[in-house]
Amino acid sequence: MKKRLTPWVCALICLLLAVNACIGCLGETAETAETGKAVRTILLYDCGSDLEEDFGMATWNLYQILESEITQGLNVVVMTGGARVWKTEPEYLDGAEAVSPNQENQVWICSGRNAENAENGHGRMTLLTDLPSDIETTLMSDPQTLLGFINYAAEKYPAEMYDLILWDHGGGPVAGYGVDNRVEETNIMSVGAIAKALKESTVDRFDFVNFDACLMSSVEVAATLSECADYLILSPETEPGYGQEYTTWLDALAKDPDMNGYELGRIIVDAMIAFYEDETSEGYLQNGTLAVIDTKNFRERMVAPITELARTMDRELTQIGEFNALLNFEDELRSQAAAYEYAYDTLLDLGNFAEHLGMCISEVNNSGESGDFEALRNNYTDITEEIGRILYDNDGSGDDVIYAAATATMTRPVKTKIAFSRDAEGKPQRTETMAPSGLSVFFTPVNLQIMDYTVAIDEMCEAVEDEEIRSMLRALEVASLRYLMAERCGLSVASLREMGEQNVYYKTVRDSWKEPSERDYAEIYQYQEQFGIKADITGLSASDWDIYISTVIDLLNRYSDVDTETWMALLTAQQSSQTIDCEKAAAIGVDRTGDGVEDAYRITVPAPLDVYTRLSYDLAAGEGEDEEDWDFMKALLGLPDYINIAQVHGNPVQEEIVNYMSWGMDMSSGIRSLFQRTDCAYELPTAVERWYELLDSDGIGHVISVDEVDLGKTQD
């Protein structure tokens, strides 16, 4: 027979249960009955930087956390630091009057609006006083500080699942994350260093890692951190100062602490977008985009296609085309220029960039005689369509790799007057707007930030264990280096031709790269200290060869089977043959209206449509104009010293394709003939007596002088 409990025993048990519940509300012992552990411990690494010092943005998000519901089974542990001053009000704190009054790092346990110590509709941050001394004064940008915080919090608040939020500035795959504002020197954690810290921690694997920071949703970051977490929450663009919105998703988590990380990530994404589209919110109409990535699906489904995309780019530039007998790089360069760019022009939207690459709109590529020109298909098309199906989940597999959302303000008009995409059946169609897909990829043929990129890739490759991920990272690195060399070689060939060189060879180009020139000290310091490249510098003179080109060639030889010097000789010969000779460009006066007055010039350029280098005309002061005044006007209007026909004439190939599409004609034979032309004609309307306006494909007028062109021929 069971004994009945006396009333005072029942009262004592109820009291103990109530005390335990209150402690759970404060987060001190938020345990589950089965394991003795909390369901979740969320770690917020809050590096305040200037965002907190100047604007109180870290405090803004902390208030959202304290105003949410934090139930038993959920711990929210915050480390603060990285700012000289914090703006958090004392009423939100327990155990301290201010955050980091002596600029030290601190760790806090958070309670929500439902806690016993809550007041005025919010919980409190309770200071923990046993933080190890070795991480109290270290920089928040030091990966050892991050490692120490993770280990300390995981030991003090063990849980079945751990989540990590990294709050501060972000700079994408190149710059990394986290700026500690307490020192003047540049300091930031690389992506590779972050991955190493997470792997060395006592947490085997995080449920999610969330960067409440700018520009971190790149394929390089996702691949590198995929070994550390089941899900990643990242933004490919700069985040507004308000960052993400915390109350909504913490309230949802309070109702279901066991929620799947992908499902929770979708709530986090949607909550942020809703905040910036809410007319009543402080962040209304600011740009916002965020994504959650399933890292297992990313590794299994996206790594191989991205690797193949990069290797195709490399092959196009190193292997002679079957149909056009040329190295092909024009579509790649124009795709980069036309793609959706994020705040750094080195970070292109993966979906948009891939779609552009999959359309042969500037050259035949290596499609061979059987190339499907009517559908504008090329050697990229199959792999770019696969990337699109996975990225947008168009294959209906249900194995989502990514869920992304963006505010309506993130949709932009296309960069050029004419752009193409594919409809559901794969047929080319004109498009007028573009929107982010949620993932970026680093690619640039013009920005020397690629030297930083190579250093970052090395650190990522050291941090990852998966050989397929390493192969993807190296393939992306090689593609960027390859196109950087193509672009630099093309500019040098054009410059040498303009100086009177008739036949330009690689040796001539290489010698020009080895010529020292005056350098700004800041530029040299950046190369030496940031890139880790030791240039041979005399005073403030240094050559391009010493500063970066020899390093690029060494890297290409190390990570590619193609002999770089042999390839460069072939590339130089092709670019030299395609360079436009200004003396051979002809302009014929045209009477377009039939009134007996020449109102336009028809300029014929002896070069193929995919010409890479430039037809140049000096922009000199007009008669009676002061040269200094003209230089000022050039700078004010943004006019270059030379006009690049490859840029300003628009893209005649694209325009002809539109005509074929509009007329309902078979495009295949027509487009083939366009790609095989050996000269081009552009119409130059007369504007004034000496200066003329050339309209580009966006309808923007460019000033150009035709004084150097023979205008003696007149069309009857």
PDB file of N, CA, C and O in Angstrom, residues 332-391:
ATOM      1  N   GLU A 332      33.039  35.398 -70.373  1.00  0.00           N
ATOM      2  CA  GLU A 332      33.341  35.398 -68.950  1.00  0.00           C
ATOM      3  C   GLU A 332      33.502  36.824 -68.423  1.00  0.00           C
ATOM      4  O   GLU A 332      32.971  37.183 -67.367  1.00  0.00           O
ATOM      5  N   LEU A 333      34.243  37.631 -69.166  1.00  0.00           N
ATOM      6  CA  LEU A 333      34.477  39.002 -68.730  1.00  0.00           C
ATOM      7  C   LEU A 333      33.181  39.807 -68.747  1.00  0.00           C
ATOM      8  O   LEU A 333      32.907  40.591 -67.836  1.00  0.00           O
ATOM      9  N   ARG A 334      32.383  39.625 -69.776  1.00  0.00           N
ATOM     10  CA  ARG A 334      31.133  40.379 -69.857  1.00  0.00           C
ATOM     11  C   ARG A 334      30.099  39.855 -68.865  1.00  0.00           C
ATOM     12  O   ARG A 334      29.272  40.612 -68.374  1.00  0.00           O
ATOM     13  N   SER A 335      30.153  38.560 -68.583  1.00  0.00           N
ATOM     14  CA  SER A 335      29.243  38.020 -67.574  1.00  0.00           C
ATOM     15  C   SER A 335      29.553  38.619 -66.215  1.00  0.00           C
ATOM     16  O   SER A 335      28.651  38.959 -65.447  1.00  0.00           O
ATOM     17  N   GLN A 336      30.830  38.751 -65.915  1.00  0.00           N
ATOM     18  CA  GLN A 336      31.218  39.369 -64.646  1.00  0.00           C
ATOM     19  C   GLN A 336      30.733  40.804 -64.577  1.00  0.00           C
ATOM     20  O   GLN A 336      30.217  41.267 -63.566  1.00  0.00           O
ATOM     21  N   ALA A 337      30.890  41.525 -65.693  1.00  0.00           N
ATOM     22  CA  ALA A 337      30.504  42.929 -65.706  1.00  0.00           C
ATOM     23  C   ALA A 337      28.993  43.117 -65.623  1.00  0.00           C
ATOM     24  O   ALA A 337      28.522  44.146 -65.139  1.00  0.00           O
ATOM     25  N   ALA A 338      28.237  42.132 -66.087  1.00  0.00           N
ATOM     26  CA  ALA A 338      26.776  42.260 -66.126  1.00  0.00           C
ATOM     27  C   ALA A 338      26.083  41.629 -64.928  1.00  0.00           C
ATOM     28  O   ALA A 338      24.900  41.849 -64.712  1.00  0.00           O
ATOM     29  N   ALA A 339      26.815  40.834 -64.136  1.00  0.00           N
ATOM     30  CA  ALA A 339      26.184  40.068 -63.061  1.00  0.00           C
ATOM     31  C   ALA A 339      25.783  40.954 -61.888  1.00  0.00           C
ATOM     32  O   ALA A 339      26.254  42.085 -61.742  1.00  0.00           O
ATOM     33  N   TYR A 340      24.922  40.409 -61.040  1.00  0.00           N
ATOM     34  CA  TYR A 340      24.481  41.079 -59.819  1.00  0.00           C
ATOM     35  C   TYR A 340      25.664  41.158 -58.868  1.00  0.00           C
ATOM     36  O   TYR A 340      26.209  40.148 -58.433  1.00  0.00           O
ATOM     37  N   GLU A 341      26.095  42.361 -58.544  1.00  0.00           N
ATOM     38  CA  GLU A 341      27.197  42.565 -57.619  1.00  0.00           C
ATOM     39  C   GLU A 341      26.664  42.953 -56.254  1.00  0.00           C
ATOM     40  O   GLU A 341      25.682  43.673 -56.134  1.00  0.00           O
ATOM     41  N   TYR A 342      27.372  42.474 -55.223  1.00  0.00           N
ATOM     42  CA  TYR A 342      27.049  42.909 -53.869  1.00  0.00           C
ATOM     43  C   TYR A 342      27.927  44.110 -53.521  1.00  0.00           C
ATOM     44  O   TYR A 342      28.529  44.719 -54.400  1.00  0.00           O
ATOM     45  N   ALA A 343      27.994  44.484 -52.258  1.00  0.00           N
ATOM     46  CA  ALA A 343      28.685  45.720 -51.868  1.00  0.00           C
ATOM     47  C   ALA A 343      30.132  45.729 -52.343  1.00  0.00           C
ATOM     48  O   ALA A 343      30.660  46.774 -52.703  1.00  0.00           O
ATOM     49  N   TYR A 344      30.792  44.576 -52.328  1.00  0.00           N
ATOM     50  CA  TYR A 344      32.116  44.460 -52.933  1.00  0.00           C
ATOM     51  C   TYR A 344      31.913  43.968 -54.357  1.00  0.00           C
ATOM     52  O   TYR A 344      31.233  42.960 -54.582  1.00  0.00           O
ATOM     53  N   ASP A 345      32.514  44.668 -55.330  1.00  0.00           N
ATOM     54  CA  ASP A 345      32.299  44.247 -56.715  1.00  0.00           C
ATOM     55  C   ASP A 345      33.031  42.959 -57.051  1.00  0.00           C
ATOM     56  O   ASP A 345      32.927  42.443 -58.162  1.00  0.00           O
ATOM     57  N   THR A 346      33.763  42.412 -56.088  1.00  0.00           N
ATOM     58  CA  THR A 346      34.404  41.110 -56.279  1.00  0.00           C
ATOM     59  C   THR A 346      33.473  39.959 -55.939  1.00  0.00           C
ATOM     60  O   THR A 346      33.780  38.803 -56.237  1.00  0.00           O
ATOM     61  N   LEU A 347      32.347  40.256 -55.287  1.00  0.00           N
ATOM     62  CA  LEU A 347      31.391  39.225 -54.887  1.00  0.00           C
ATOM     63  C   LEU A 347      30.182  39.286 -55.810  1.00  0.00           C
ATOM     64  O   LEU A 347      29.386  40.213 -55.755  1.00  0.00           O
ATOM     65  N   LEU A 348      30.055  38.277 -56.673  1.00  0.00           N
ATOM     66  CA  LEU A 348      28.972  38.209 -57.645  1.00  0.00           C
ATOM     67  C   LEU A 348      27.918  37.221 -57.165  1.00  0.00           C
ATOM     68  O   LEU A 348      28.244  36.206 -56.529  1.00  0.00           O
ATOM     69  N   ASP A 349      26.667  37.502 -57.487  1.00  0.00           N
ATOM     70  CA  ASP A 349      25.615  36.561 -57.140  1.00  0.00           C
ATOM     71  C   ASP A 349      25.791  35.281 -57.948  1.00  0.00           C
ATOM     72  O   ASP A 349      25.899  35.319 -59.183  1.00  0.00           O
ATOM     73  N   LEU A 350      25.853  34.146 -57.277  1.00  0.00           N
ATOM     74  CA  LEU A 350      26.124  32.874 -57.948  1.00  0.00           C
ATOM     75  C   LEU A 350      25.086  32.562 -59.008  1.00  0.00           C
ATOM     76  O   LEU A 350      25.417  32.193 -60.139  1.00  0.00           O
ATOM     77  N   GLY A 351      23.803  32.703 -58.667  1.00  0.00           N
ATOM     78  CA  GLY A 351      22.746  32.361 -59.615  1.00  0.00           C
ATOM     79  C   GLY A 351      22.782  33.238 -60.843  1.00  0.00           C
ATOM     80  O   GLY A 351      22.707  32.756 -61.982  1.00  0.00           O
ATOM     81  N   ASN A 352      22.926  34.538 -60.650  1.00  0.00           N
ATOM     82  CA  ASN A 352      22.937  35.486 -61.754  1.00  0.00           C
ATOM     83  C   ASN A 352      24.181  35.327 -62.624  1.00  0.00           C
ATOM     84  O   ASN A 352      24.106  35.333 -63.855  1.00  0.00           O
ATOM     85  N   PHE A 353      25.339  35.163 -62.003  1.00  0.00           N
ATOM     86  CA  PHE A 353      26.597  34.997 -62.727  1.00  0.00           C
ATOM     87  C   PHE A 353      26.571  33.719 -63.558  1.00  0.00           C
ATOM     88  O   PHE A 353      26.954  33.710 -64.736  1.00  0.00           O
ATOM     89  N   ALA A 354      26.117  32.628 -62.945  1.00  0.00           N
ATOM     90  CA  ALA A 354      26.055  31.357 -63.668  1.00  0.00           C
ATOM     91  C   ALA A 354      25.115  31.447 -64.862  1.00  0.00           C
ATOM     92  O   ALA A 354      25.414  30.941 -65.952  1.00  0.00           O
ATOM     93  N   GLU A 355      23.966  32.105 -64.687  1.00  0.00           N
ATOM     94  CA  GLU A 355      23.007  32.232 -65.784  1.00  0.00           C
ATOM     95  C   GLU A 355      23.622  32.992 -66.956  1.00  0.00           C
ATOM     96  O   GLU A 355      23.450  32.612 -68.117  1.00  0.00           O
ATOM     97  N   HIS A 356      24.360  34.064 -66.666  1.00  0.00           N
ATOM     98  CA  HIS A 356      25.027  34.814 -67.730  1.00  0.00           C
ATOM     99  C   HIS A 356      26.061  33.954 -68.452  1.00  0.00           C
ATOM    100  O   HIS A 356      26.175  33.992 -69.681  1.00  0.00           O
ATOM    101  N   LEU A 357      26.833  33.174 -67.692  1.00  0.00           N
ATOM    102  CA  LEU A 357      27.858  32.338 -68.309  1.00  0.00           C
ATOM    103  C   LEU A 357      27.240  31.305 -69.247  1.00  0.00           C
ATOM    104  O   LEU A 357      27.866  30.917 -70.245  1.00  0.00           O
ATOM    105  N   GLY A 358      26.051  30.857 -68.929  1.00  0.00           N
ATOM    106  CA  GLY A 358      25.411  29.814 -69.725  1.00  0.00           C
ATOM    107  C   GLY A 358      24.783  30.301 -71.016  1.00  0.00           C
ATOM    108  O   GLY A 358      24.091  29.529 -71.698  1.00  0.00           O
ATOM    109  N   MET A 359      24.999  31.573 -71.407  1.00  0.00           N
ATOM    110  CA  MET A 359      24.442  32.135 -72.640  1.00  0.00           C
ATOM    111  C   MET A 359      25.601  32.603 -73.529  1.00  0.00           C
ATOM    112  O   MET A 359      26.381  33.454 -73.126  1.00  0.00           O
ATOM    113  N   CYS A 360      25.735  32.055 -74.735  1.00  0.00           N
ATOM    114  CA  CYS A 360      26.832  32.492 -75.621  1.00  0.00           C
ATOM    115  C   CYS A 360      26.390  33.760 -76.353  1.00  0.00           C
ATOM    116  O   CYS A 360      25.861  33.725 -77.463  1.00  0.00           O
ATOM    117  N   ILE A 361      26.616  34.892 -75.725  1.00  0.00           N
ATOM    118  CA  ILE A 361      26.135  36.151 -76.277  1.00  0.00           C
ATOM    119  C   ILE A 361      27.249  37.011 -76.839  1.00  0.00           C
ATOM    120  O   ILE A 361      26.993  38.063 -77.415  1.00  0.00           O
ATOM    121  N   SER A 362      28.496  36.598 -76.674  1.00  0.00           N
ATOM    122  CA  SER A 362      29.609  37.400 -77.176  1.00  0.00           C
ATOM    123  C   SER A 362      30.554  36.610 -78.060  1.00  0.00           C
ATOM    124  O   SER A 362      31.299  37.196 -78.830  1.00  0.00           O
ATOM    125  N   GLU A 363      30.561  35.301 -77.928  1.00  0.00           N
ATOM    126  CA  GLU A 363      31.502  34.488 -78.686  1.00  0.00           C
ATOM    127  C   GLU A 363      30.977  33.064 -78.789  1.00  0.00           C
ATOM    128  O   GLU A 363      30.069  32.667 -78.060  1.00  0.00           O
ATOM    129  N   VAL A 364      31.573  32.323 -79.669  1.00  0.00           N
ATOM    130  CA  VAL A 364      31.130  30.951 -79.896  1.00  0.00           C
ATOM    131  C   VAL A 364      31.504  30.053 -78.735  1.00  0.00           C
ATOM    132  O   VAL A 364      30.824  29.100 -78.420  1.00  0.00           O
ATOM    133  N   ASN A 365      32.593  30.358 -78.054  1.00  0.00           N
ATOM    134  CA  ASN A 365      33.164  29.457 -77.064  1.00  0.00           C
ATOM    135  C   ASN A 365      33.622  28.171 -77.747  1.00  0.00           C
ATOM    136  O   ASN A 365      33.831  28.130 -78.944  1.00  0.00           O
ATOM    137  N   ASN A 366      33.763  27.119 -76.977  1.00  0.00           N
ATOM    138  CA  ASN A 366      34.252  25.858 -77.539  1.00  0.00           C
ATOM    139  C   ASN A 366      33.105  24.923 -77.880  1.00  0.00           C
ATOM    140  O   ASN A 366      33.165  23.721 -77.661  1.00  0.00           O
ATOM    141  N   SER A 367      32.027  25.479 -78.420  1.00  0.00           N
ATOM    142  CA  SER A 367      30.828  24.676 -78.647  1.00  0.00           C
ATOM    143  C   SER A 367      30.956  23.714 -79.810  1.00  0.00           C
ATOM    144  O   SER A 367      30.206  22.758 -79.922  1.00  0.00           O
ATOM    145  N   GLY A 368      31.901  23.971 -80.707  1.00  0.00           N
ATOM    146  CA  GLY A 368      32.063  23.097 -81.865  1.00  0.00           C
ATOM    147  C   GLY A 368      31.001  23.350 -82.919  1.00  0.00           C
ATOM    148  O   GLY A 368      30.105  24.169 -82.764  1.00  0.00           O
ATOM    149  N   GLU A 369      31.088  22.624 -84.019  1.00  0.00           N
ATOM    150  CA  GLU A 369      30.152  22.809 -85.130  1.00  0.00           C
ATOM    151  C   GLU A 369      28.715  22.501 -84.735  1.00  0.00           C
ATOM    152  O   GLU A 369      27.781  23.008 -85.325  1.00  0.00           O
ATOM    153  N   SER A 370      28.560  21.662 -83.725  1.00  0.00           N
ATOM    154  CA  SER A 370      27.206  21.248 -83.350  1.00  0.00           C
ATOM    155  C   SER A 370      26.590  22.150 -82.289  1.00  0.00           C
ATOM    156  O   SER A 370      25.534  21.848 -81.758  1.00  0.00           O
ATOM    157  N   GLY A 371      27.249  23.256 -81.991  1.00  0.00           N
ATOM    158  CA  GLY A 371      26.725  24.149 -80.965  1.00  0.00           C
ATOM    159  C   GLY A 371      25.315  24.620 -81.288  1.00  0.00           C
ATOM    160  O   GLY A 371      25.001  24.968 -82.419  1.00  0.00           O
ATOM    161  N   ASP A 372      24.455  24.626 -80.271  1.00  0.00           N
ATOM    162  CA  ASP A 372      23.069  25.031 -80.471  1.00  0.00           C
ATOM    163  C   ASP A 372      22.978  26.543 -80.312  1.00  0.00           C
ATOM    164  O   ASP A 372      22.683  27.068 -79.243  1.00  0.00           O
ATOM    165  N   PHE A 373      23.222  27.263 -81.401  1.00  0.00           N
ATOM    166  CA  PHE A 373      23.262  28.715 -81.320  1.00  0.00           C
ATOM    167  C   PHE A 373      21.869  29.319 -81.193  1.00  0.00           C
ATOM    168  O   PHE A 373      21.711  30.406 -80.652  1.00  0.00           O
ATOM    169  N   GLU A 374      20.869  28.620 -81.691  1.00  0.00           N
ATOM    170  CA  GLU A 374      19.516  29.160 -81.585  1.00  0.00           C
ATOM    171  C   GLU A 374      19.098  29.270 -80.128  1.00  0.00           C
ATOM    172  O   GLU A 374      18.402  30.196 -79.736  1.00  0.00           O
ATOM    173  N   ALA A 375      19.527  28.330 -79.318  1.00  0.00           N
ATOM    174  CA  ALA A 375      19.214  28.359 -77.889  1.00  0.00           C
ATOM    175  C   ALA A 375      20.302  29.075 -77.099  1.00  0.00           C
ATOM    176  O   ALA A 375      20.237  29.132 -75.876  1.00  0.00           O
ATOM    177  N   LEU A 376      21.288  29.625 -77.817  1.00  0.00           N
ATOM    178  CA  LEU A 376      22.406  30.337 -77.183  1.00  0.00           C
ATOM    179  C   LEU A 376      23.128  29.464 -76.163  1.00  0.00           C
ATOM    180  O   LEU A 376      23.619  29.943 -75.142  1.00  0.00           O
ATOM    181  N   ARG A 377      23.204  28.175 -76.435  1.00  0.00           N
ATOM    182  CA  ARG A 377      23.859  27.253 -75.514  1.00  0.00           C
ATOM    183  C   ARG A 377      25.355  27.220 -75.795  1.00  0.00           C
ATOM    184  O   ARG A 377      25.802  27.367 -76.923  1.00  0.00           O
ATOM    185  N   ASN A 378      26.123  27.002 -74.740  1.00  0.00           N
ATOM    186  CA  ASN A 378      27.567  26.891 -74.878  1.00  0.00           C
ATOM    187  C   ASN A 378      28.087  25.823 -73.923  1.00  0.00           C
ATOM    188  O   ASN A 378      27.299  25.048 -73.365  1.00  0.00           O
ATOM    189  N   ASN A 379      29.377  25.798 -73.695  1.00  0.00           N
ATOM    190  CA  ASN A 379      29.949  24.761 -72.837  1.00  0.00           C
ATOM    191  C   ASN A 379      29.577  24.902 -71.368  1.00  0.00           C
ATOM    192  O   ASN A 379      29.794  23.981 -70.581  1.00  0.00           O
ATOM    193  N   TYR A 380      29.053  26.043 -70.987  1.00  0.00           N
ATOM    194  CA  TYR A 380      28.634  26.257 -69.604  1.00  0.00           C
ATOM    195  C   TYR A 380      27.188  25.846 -69.354  1.00  0.00           C
ATOM    196  O   TYR A 380      26.795  25.625 -68.205  1.00  0.00           O
ATOM    197  N   THR A 381      26.383  25.795 -70.385  1.00  0.00           N
ATOM    198  CA  THR A 381      24.935  25.776 -70.195  1.00  0.00           C
ATOM    199  C   THR A 381      24.456  24.625 -69.317  1.00  0.00           C
ATOM    200  O   THR A 381      23.647  24.830 -68.402  1.00  0.00           O
ATOM    201  N   ASP A 382      24.926  23.426 -69.568  1.00  0.00           N
ATOM    202  CA  ASP A 382      24.456  22.278 -68.789  1.00  0.00           C
ATOM    203  C   ASP A 382      24.749  22.451 -67.305  1.00  0.00           C
ATOM    204  O   ASP A 382      23.885  22.212 -66.452  1.00  0.00           O
ATOM    205  N   ILE A 383      25.983  22.860 -66.993  1.00  0.00           N
ATOM    206  CA  ILE A 383      26.362  22.956 -65.582  1.00  0.00           C
ATOM    207  C   ILE A 383      25.687  24.147 -64.914  1.00  0.00           C
ATOM    208  O   ILE A 383      25.306  24.084 -63.736  1.00  0.00           O
ATOM    209  N   THR A 384      25.483  25.233 -65.655  1.00  0.00           N
ATOM    210  CA  THR A 384      24.810  26.390 -65.051  1.00  0.00           C
ATOM    211  C   THR A 384      23.328  26.108 -64.825  1.00  0.00           C
ATOM    212  O   THR A 384      22.741  26.580 -63.854  1.00  0.00           O
ATOM    213  N   GLU A 385      22.719  25.323 -65.716  1.00  0.00           N
ATOM    214  CA  GLU A 385      21.319  24.936 -65.498  1.00  0.00           C
ATOM    215  C   GLU A 385      21.194  24.036 -64.269  1.00  0.00           C
ATOM    216  O   GLU A 385      20.231  24.141 -63.505  1.00  0.00           O
ATOM    217  N   GLU A 386      22.176  23.160 -64.071  1.00  0.00           N
ATOM    218  CA  GLU A 386      22.152  22.308 -62.877  1.00  0.00           C
ATOM    219  C   GLU A 386      22.280  23.151 -61.611  1.00  0.00           C
ATOM    220  O   GLU A 386      21.556  22.934 -60.632  1.00  0.00           O
ATOM    221  N   ILE A 387      23.170  24.142 -61.635  1.00  0.00           N
ATOM    222  CA  ILE A 387      23.328  25.030 -60.482  1.00  0.00           C
ATOM    223  C   ILE A 387      22.018  25.767 -60.213  1.00  0.00           C
ATOM    224  O   ILE A 387      21.591  25.902 -59.060  1.00  0.00           O
ATOM    225  N   GLY A 388      21.370  26.246 -61.280  1.00  0.00           N
ATOM    226  CA  GLY A 388      20.102  26.941 -61.113  1.00  0.00           C
ATOM    227  C   GLY A 388      19.026  26.053 -60.512  1.00  0.00           C
ATOM    228  O   GLY A 388      18.269  26.482 -59.630  1.00  0.00           O
ATOM    229  N   ARG A 389      18.942  24.797 -60.990  1.00  0.00           N
ATOM    230  CA  ARG A 389      17.923  23.878 -60.461  1.00  0.00           C
ATOM    231  C   ARG A 389      18.123  23.641 -58.970  1.00  0.00           C
ATOM    232  O   ARG A 389      17.167  23.585 -58.191  1.00  0.00           O
ATOM    233  N   ILE A 390      19.381  23.487 -58.555  1.00  0.00           N
ATOM    234  CA  ILE A 390      19.671  23.221 -57.146  1.00  0.00           C
ATOM    235  C   ILE A 390      19.471  24.479 -56.310  1.00  0.00           C
ATOM    236  O   ILE A 390      18.847  24.452 -55.246  1.00  0.00           O
ATOM    237  N   LEU A 391      19.989  25.590 -56.806  1.00  0.00           N
ATOM    238  CA  LEU A 391      19.962  26.837 -56.051  1.00  0.00           C
ATOM    239  C   LEU A 391      18.540  27.310 -55.796  1.00  0.00           C
ATOM    240  O   LEU A 391      18.221  27.805 -54.711  1.00  0.00           O
TER     241      LEU A 391
END
